[in-house]
mmCIF file of C-alpha atoms in Angstrom:
data_model
loop_
_atom_site.group_PDB
_atom_site.id
_atom_site.type_symbol
_atom_site.label_atom_id
_atom_site.label_comp_id
_atom_site.label_asym_id
_atom_site.label_seq_id
_atom_site.Cartn_x
_atom_site.Cartn_y
_atom_site.Cartn_z
ATOM 1 C CA MET A 1 -19.128 5.327 -8.910
ATOM 2 C CA GLU A 2 -18.619 7.324 -11.952
ATOM 3 C CA ALA A 3 -22.052 7.925 -11.777
ATOM 4 C CA LEU A 4 -22.142 8.665 -7.813
ATOM 5 C CA PHE A 5 -19.740 11.116 -7.730
ATOM 6 C CA LYS A 6 -21.142 12.432 -10.944
ATOM 7 C CA GLN A 7 -25.236 13.381 -9.560
ATOM 8 C CA MET A 8 -22.538 14.419 -5.750
ATOM 9 C CA GLU A 9 -20.490 16.999 -8.279
ATOM 10 C CA ASP A 10 -24.455 17.486 -9.771
ATOM 11 C CA PHE A 11 -26.062 18.464 -6.112
ATOM 12 C CA ALA A 12 -22.796 20.510 -5.184
ATOM 13 C CA LYS A 13 -23.115 22.401 -7.827
ATOM 14 C CA GLU A 14 -26.663 23.193 -7.977
ATOM 15 C CA ASN A 15 -27.154 23.634 -4.234
ATOM 16 C CA LYS A 16 -23.717 25.926 -3.880
ATOM 17 C CA VAL A 17 -21.787 22.728 -1.585
ATOM 18 C CA PRO A 18 -18.964 23.731 -1.255
ATOM 19 C CA ILE A 19 -16.850 20.565 -2.963
ATOM 20 C CA ILE A 20 -13.362 19.781 -3.404
ATOM 21 C CA ASN A 21 -13.143 22.031 -6.962
ATOM 22 C CA GLU A 22 -11.775 19.769 -9.788
ATOM 23 C CA ASN A 23 -8.637 21.699 -10.234
ATOM 24 C CA GLY A 24 -7.703 20.593 -6.108
ATOM 25 C CA ARG A 25 -9.246 17.388 -7.366
ATOM 26 C CA LYS A 26 -6.430 15.336 -9.139
ATOM 27 C CA VAL A 27 -4.244 16.774 -6.836
ATOM 28 C CA PHE A 28 -5.933 15.701 -4.017
ATOM 29 C CA ILE A 29 -6.633 11.725 -6.253
ATOM 30 C CA ASP A 30 -3.468 11.623 -6.695
ATOM 31 C CA ILE A 31 -1.759 11.951 -3.277
ATOM 32 C CA VAL A 32 -4.695 8.921 -1.694
ATOM 33 C CA LYS A 33 -3.495 6.413 -4.286
ATOM 34 C CA LYS A 34 -0.218 7.405 -3.368
ATOM 35 C CA TYR A 35 -0.168 6.912 0.555
ATOM 36 C CA LYS A 36 -3.213 5.038 0.712
ATOM 37 C CA PRO A 37 -4.179 5.458 3.840
ATOM 38 C CA GLN A 38 -5.727 3.256 5.896
ATOM 39 C CA ARG A 39 -7.038 5.054 8.622
ATOM 40 C CA VAL A 40 -8.392 8.130 8.041
ATOM 41 C CA LEU A 41 -9.702 11.369 9.360
ATOM 42 C CA GLU A 42 -12.037 14.682 7.565
ATOM 43 C CA ILE A 43 -12.994 16.865 9.352
ATOM 44 C CA GLY A 44 -15.582 18.599 6.995
ATOM 45 C CA THR A 45 -18.387 16.045 5.752
ATOM 46 C CA ALA A 46 -20.206 18.332 3.442
ATOM 47 C CA ILE A 47 -21.995 15.974 0.978
ATOM 48 C CA GLY A 48 -19.407 12.879 1.211
ATOM 49 C CA TYR A 49 -17.782 13.600 -1.522
ATOM 50 C CA SER A 50 -14.161 13.490 -0.501
ATOM 51 C CA ALA A 51 -15.124 11.151 1.862
ATOM 52 C CA LEU A 52 -16.223 8.265 -1.304
ATOM 53 C CA LEU A 53 -13.333 9.960 -3.493
ATOM 54 C CA THR A 54 -10.480 9.046 -0.606
ATOM 55 C CA ILE A 55 -11.816 5.591 0.285
ATOM 56 C CA TYR A 56 -12.219 5.384 -3.779
ATOM 57 C CA TYR A 57 -8.730 6.225 -4.495
ATOM 58 C CA GLY A 58 -7.427 5.169 -1.430
ATOM 59 C CA ALA A 59 -6.704 1.285 0.595
ATOM 60 C CA GLU A 60 -8.996 -1.088 0.054
ATOM 61 C CA ASN A 61 -9.670 -1.728 3.359
ATOM 62 C CA ALA A 62 -10.166 2.007 4.698
ATOM 63 C CA LYS A 63 -11.879 3.329 7.593
ATOM 64 C CA ILE A 64 -13.349 6.844 7.641
ATOM 65 C CA ILE A 65 -14.173 8.328 10.696
ATOM 66 C CA SER A 66 -16.103 12.152 9.174
ATOM 67 C CA LEU A 67 -16.750 15.193 11.837
ATOM 68 C CA GLU A 68 -20.534 17.431 10.620
ATOM 69 C CA LEU A 69 -21.145 20.048 12.080
ATOM 70 C CA ASP A 70 -24.491 20.326 10.207
ATOM 71 C CA GLU A 71 -27.132 17.775 10.195
ATOM 72 C CA GLU A 72 -28.836 18.446 6.760
ATOM 73 C CA ARG A 73 -25.415 18.142 5.286
ATOM 74 C CA ALA A 74 -24.286 15.451 7.535
ATOM 75 C CA THR A 75 -27.825 13.648 6.819
ATOM 76 C CA GLN A 76 -27.048 13.917 2.473
ATOM 77 C CA ALA A 77 -23.143 12.924 2.580
ATOM 78 C CA GLN A 78 -25.129 9.894 4.533
ATOM 79 C CA ASN A 79 -27.724 9.488 1.894
ATOM 80 C CA PHE A 80 -25.347 9.562 -0.816
ATOM 81 C CA ILE A 81 -22.707 7.431 0.985
ATOM 82 C CA ASN A 82 -25.437 4.530 1.081
ATOM 83 C CA GLN A 83 -25.759 4.482 -2.287
ATOM 84 C CA SER A 84 -22.036 2.991 -2.400
ATOM 85 C CA LYS A 85 -20.860 0.023 -2.004
ATOM 86 C CA TYR A 86 -19.031 1.647 1.238
ATOM 87 C CA LYS A 87 -21.625 2.785 3.460
ATOM 88 C CA ASP A 88 -19.666 -0.078 6.294
ATOM 89 C CA GLN A 89 -16.292 1.723 6.470
ATOM 90 C CA ILE A 90 -17.673 5.660 6.295
ATOM 91 C CA GLU A 91 -18.412 7.011 9.753
ATOM 92 C CA ILE A 92 -20.428 10.678 10.385
ATOM 93 C CA ILE A 93 -19.752 11.842 13.887
ATOM 94 C CA LEU A 94 -22.059 14.820 14.381
ATOM 95 C CA GLY A 95 -21.558 17.853 15.634
ATOM 96 C CA ASP A 96 -18.495 20.028 16.976
ATOM 97 C CA ALA A 97 -16.008 19.317 15.588
ATOM 98 C CA ALA A 98 -12.956 20.236 17.611
ATOM 99 C CA GLU A 99 -14.749 19.388 20.140
ATOM 100 C CA ASN A 100 -14.906 15.255 19.092
ATOM 101 C CA ILE A 101 -12.031 15.064 17.827
ATOM 102 C CA GLY A 102 -10.764 15.565 21.612
ATOM 103 C CA LYS A 103 -13.020 12.361 22.194
ATOM 104 C CA LEU A 104 -12.166 9.978 19.648
ATOM 105 C CA ASP A 105 -9.831 7.643 21.043
ATOM 106 C CA LYS A 106 -6.517 8.165 21.632
ATOM 107 C CA ASN A 107 -4.976 4.442 21.128
ATOM 108 C CA TYR A 108 -5.792 4.872 17.834
ATOM 109 C CA LYS A 109 -3.687 6.701 14.864
ATOM 110 C CA PHE A 110 -4.895 7.856 12.546
ATOM 111 C CA ASP A 111 -2.767 7.596 8.505
ATOM 112 C CA MET A 112 -4.210 10.420 7.214
ATOM 113 C CA VAL A 113 -5.730 13.351 8.230
ATOM 114 C CA PHE A 114 -8.465 15.940 5.699
ATOM 115 C CA ILE A 115 -8.566 19.491 7.377
ATOM 116 C CA ASP A 116 -11.573 20.850 5.321
ATOM 117 C CA ALA A 117 -14.421 23.266 7.560
ATOM 118 C CA ALA A 118 -14.181 26.440 9.007
ATOM 119 C CA LYS A 119 -11.185 27.619 7.512
ATOM 120 C CA GLY A 120 -10.842 30.012 11.575
ATOM 121 C CA GLN A 121 -10.465 26.695 12.736
ATOM 122 C CA TYR A 122 -7.654 25.263 10.483
ATOM 123 C CA PRO A 123 -4.624 26.369 13.535
ATOM 124 C CA ASP A 124 -7.798 23.966 16.346
ATOM 125 C CA TYR A 125 -7.674 21.413 14.622
ATOM 126 C CA LEU A 126 -3.923 20.637 13.775
ATOM 127 C CA LYS A 127 -2.876 21.133 17.081
ATOM 128 C CA LYS A 128 -6.238 18.562 18.606
ATOM 129 C CA VAL A 129 -5.309 16.714 15.685
ATOM 130 C CA LEU A 130 -1.428 15.664 16.243
ATOM 131 C CA PRO A 131 -1.353 13.928 19.238
ATOM 132 C CA LEU A 132 -4.127 10.838 16.811
ATOM 133 C CA LEU A 133 -1.342 11.112 13.690
ATOM 134 C CA ALA A 134 0.411 8.154 13.086
ATOM 135 C CA ASP A 135 4.145 8.261 12.735
ATOM 136 C CA ASP A 136 4.293 8.410 9.376
ATOM 137 C CA GLY A 137 0.267 9.756 9.037
ATOM 138 C CA ILE A 138 0.024 12.604 6.401
ATOM 139 C CA ILE A 139 -2.581 15.858 6.982
ATOM 140 C CA LEU A 140 -4.445 17.815 3.471
ATOM 141 C CA ALA A 141 -5.318 20.977 4.353
ATOM 142 C CA ASP A 142 -7.738 22.490 1.327
ATOM 143 C CA ASN A 143 -8.182 25.523 1.408
ATOM 144 C CA VAL A 144 -5.066 27.076 2.284
ATOM 145 C CA LEU A 145 -5.161 29.873 -0.542
ATOM 146 C CA PHE A 146 -8.589 31.180 0.138
ATOM 147 C CA ARG A 147 -9.398 32.408 -2.804
ATOM 148 C CA GLY A 148 -5.418 33.918 -3.569
ATOM 149 C CA TYR A 149 -5.702 36.022 0.029
ATOM 150 C CA VAL A 150 -4.093 34.285 2.039
ATOM 151 C CA MET A 151 -0.507 35.198 -0.504
ATOM 152 C CA SER A 152 -1.276 38.109 -1.767
ATOM 153 C CA GLU A 153 -0.285 42.235 -0.736
ATOM 154 C CA GLU A 154 -3.275 43.117 -0.589
ATOM 155 C CA LYS A 155 -6.467 43.373 2.093
ATOM 156 C CA PRO A 156 -7.853 41.163 2.039
ATOM 157 C CA PRO A 157 -11.941 42.115 2.504
ATOM 158 C CA ARG A 158 -13.510 42.805 5.902
ATOM 159 C CA ARG A 159 -15.300 39.567 6.588
ATOM 160 C CA TYR A 160 -12.323 37.362 4.866
ATOM 161 C CA LYS A 161 -10.131 39.186 7.270
ATOM 162 C CA THR A 162 -10.328 35.826 10.657
ATOM 163 C CA ILE A 163 -10.352 33.345 8.039
ATOM 164 C CA VAL A 164 -7.215 35.109 6.098
ATOM 165 C CA LYS A 165 -4.838 35.789 9.645
ATOM 166 C CA ARG A 166 -5.023 32.372 11.042
ATOM 167 C CA LEU A 167 -4.674 30.090 6.956
ATOM 168 C CA ARG A 168 -1.920 32.950 8.031
ATOM 169 C CA GLU A 169 -1.346 30.966 11.074
ATOM 170 C CA TYR A 170 -1.318 27.316 9.904
ATOM 171 C CA ILE A 171 0.974 27.816 7.346
ATOM 172 C CA ALA A 172 2.756 28.840 9.637
ATOM 173 C CA MET A 173 2.939 26.770 11.774
ATOM 174 C CA VAL A 174 3.212 23.501 9.066
ATOM 175 C CA SER A 175 6.024 25.111 7.620
ATOM 176 C CA ASP A 176 7.714 25.065 11.236
ATOM 177 C CA THR A 177 10.945 22.659 8.908
ATOM 178 C CA ASP A 178 12.093 21.442 12.505
ATOM 179 C CA LYS A 179 8.743 19.735 13.359
ATOM 180 C CA PHE A 180 7.216 19.528 9.299
ATOM 181 C CA THR A 181 7.166 18.991 5.845
ATOM 182 C CA THR A 182 5.007 20.881 3.745
ATOM 183 C CA GLU A 183 4.172 21.143 0.695
ATOM 184 C CA ILE A 184 1.197 23.659 -0.799
ATOM 185 C CA PHE A 185 -0.280 22.754 -4.452
ATOM 186 C CA GLU A 186 -1.896 25.889 -6.210
ATOM 187 C CA ASN A 187 -3.895 24.193 -7.927
ATOM 188 C CA GLY A 188 -7.987 24.688 -6.834
ATOM 189 C CA ASP A 189 -8.017 26.930 -3.580
ATOM 190 C CA GLY A 190 -4.578 25.706 -2.460
ATOM 191 C CA LEU A 191 -3.835 21.639 -0.803
ATOM 192 C CA ALA A 192 -1.223 21.578 1.792
ATOM 193 C CA LEU A 193 0.349 18.502 2.386
ATOM 194 C CA THR A 194 2.166 18.165 5.759
ATOM 195 C CA LYS A 195 5.044 15.418 6.877
ATOM 196 C CA ARG A 196 5.623 15.338 10.123
ATOM 197 C CA LEU A 197 9.616 14.709 10.749
ATOM 198 C CA LYS A 198 10.337 12.177 12.549
ATOM 199 C CA THR A 199 12.103 12.332 15.974
ATOM 200 C CA ASN A 200 14.691 10.661 17.194
#
């Protein structure tokens, strides 16, 4: 697997494909090792890097459903996944994630949801995945600090304005202490770990 991960890292670098960066990766792996999720929903497959990291460091018989909009990326991800022994444990569903979340079996609860897709959609993804989250499940969201703009007083460049606004919304939602506990790791581009509070 080490050789495959290296191959994927090189591919991502050469082809400018965003994968979880080196600083954020260690935190991500530590969280996966700690929680050992069995059923995982991933929003944003890219080239399958985080899916393979999750399955490699997670529970032995874990299953991952990964949602990807871009057909070329989904094909590339499948090619990489097929080189591993985990190919039967990862299912890629092509199409719009927001739509496809709604088509998933409501009785199938996920131990972990990893959000790493269109940043402007994070609040919407959160609302849609909550009914699918197991009681003690976790939500991980990458890039929530988005290049430092999210927590900065400075105005973001115009092209990032909506993304920054929506990520601030997302952070506000998961920071509601009546519903969630959230920890934001600043390594990398900001990885938010959210747990839902148990209701009596």
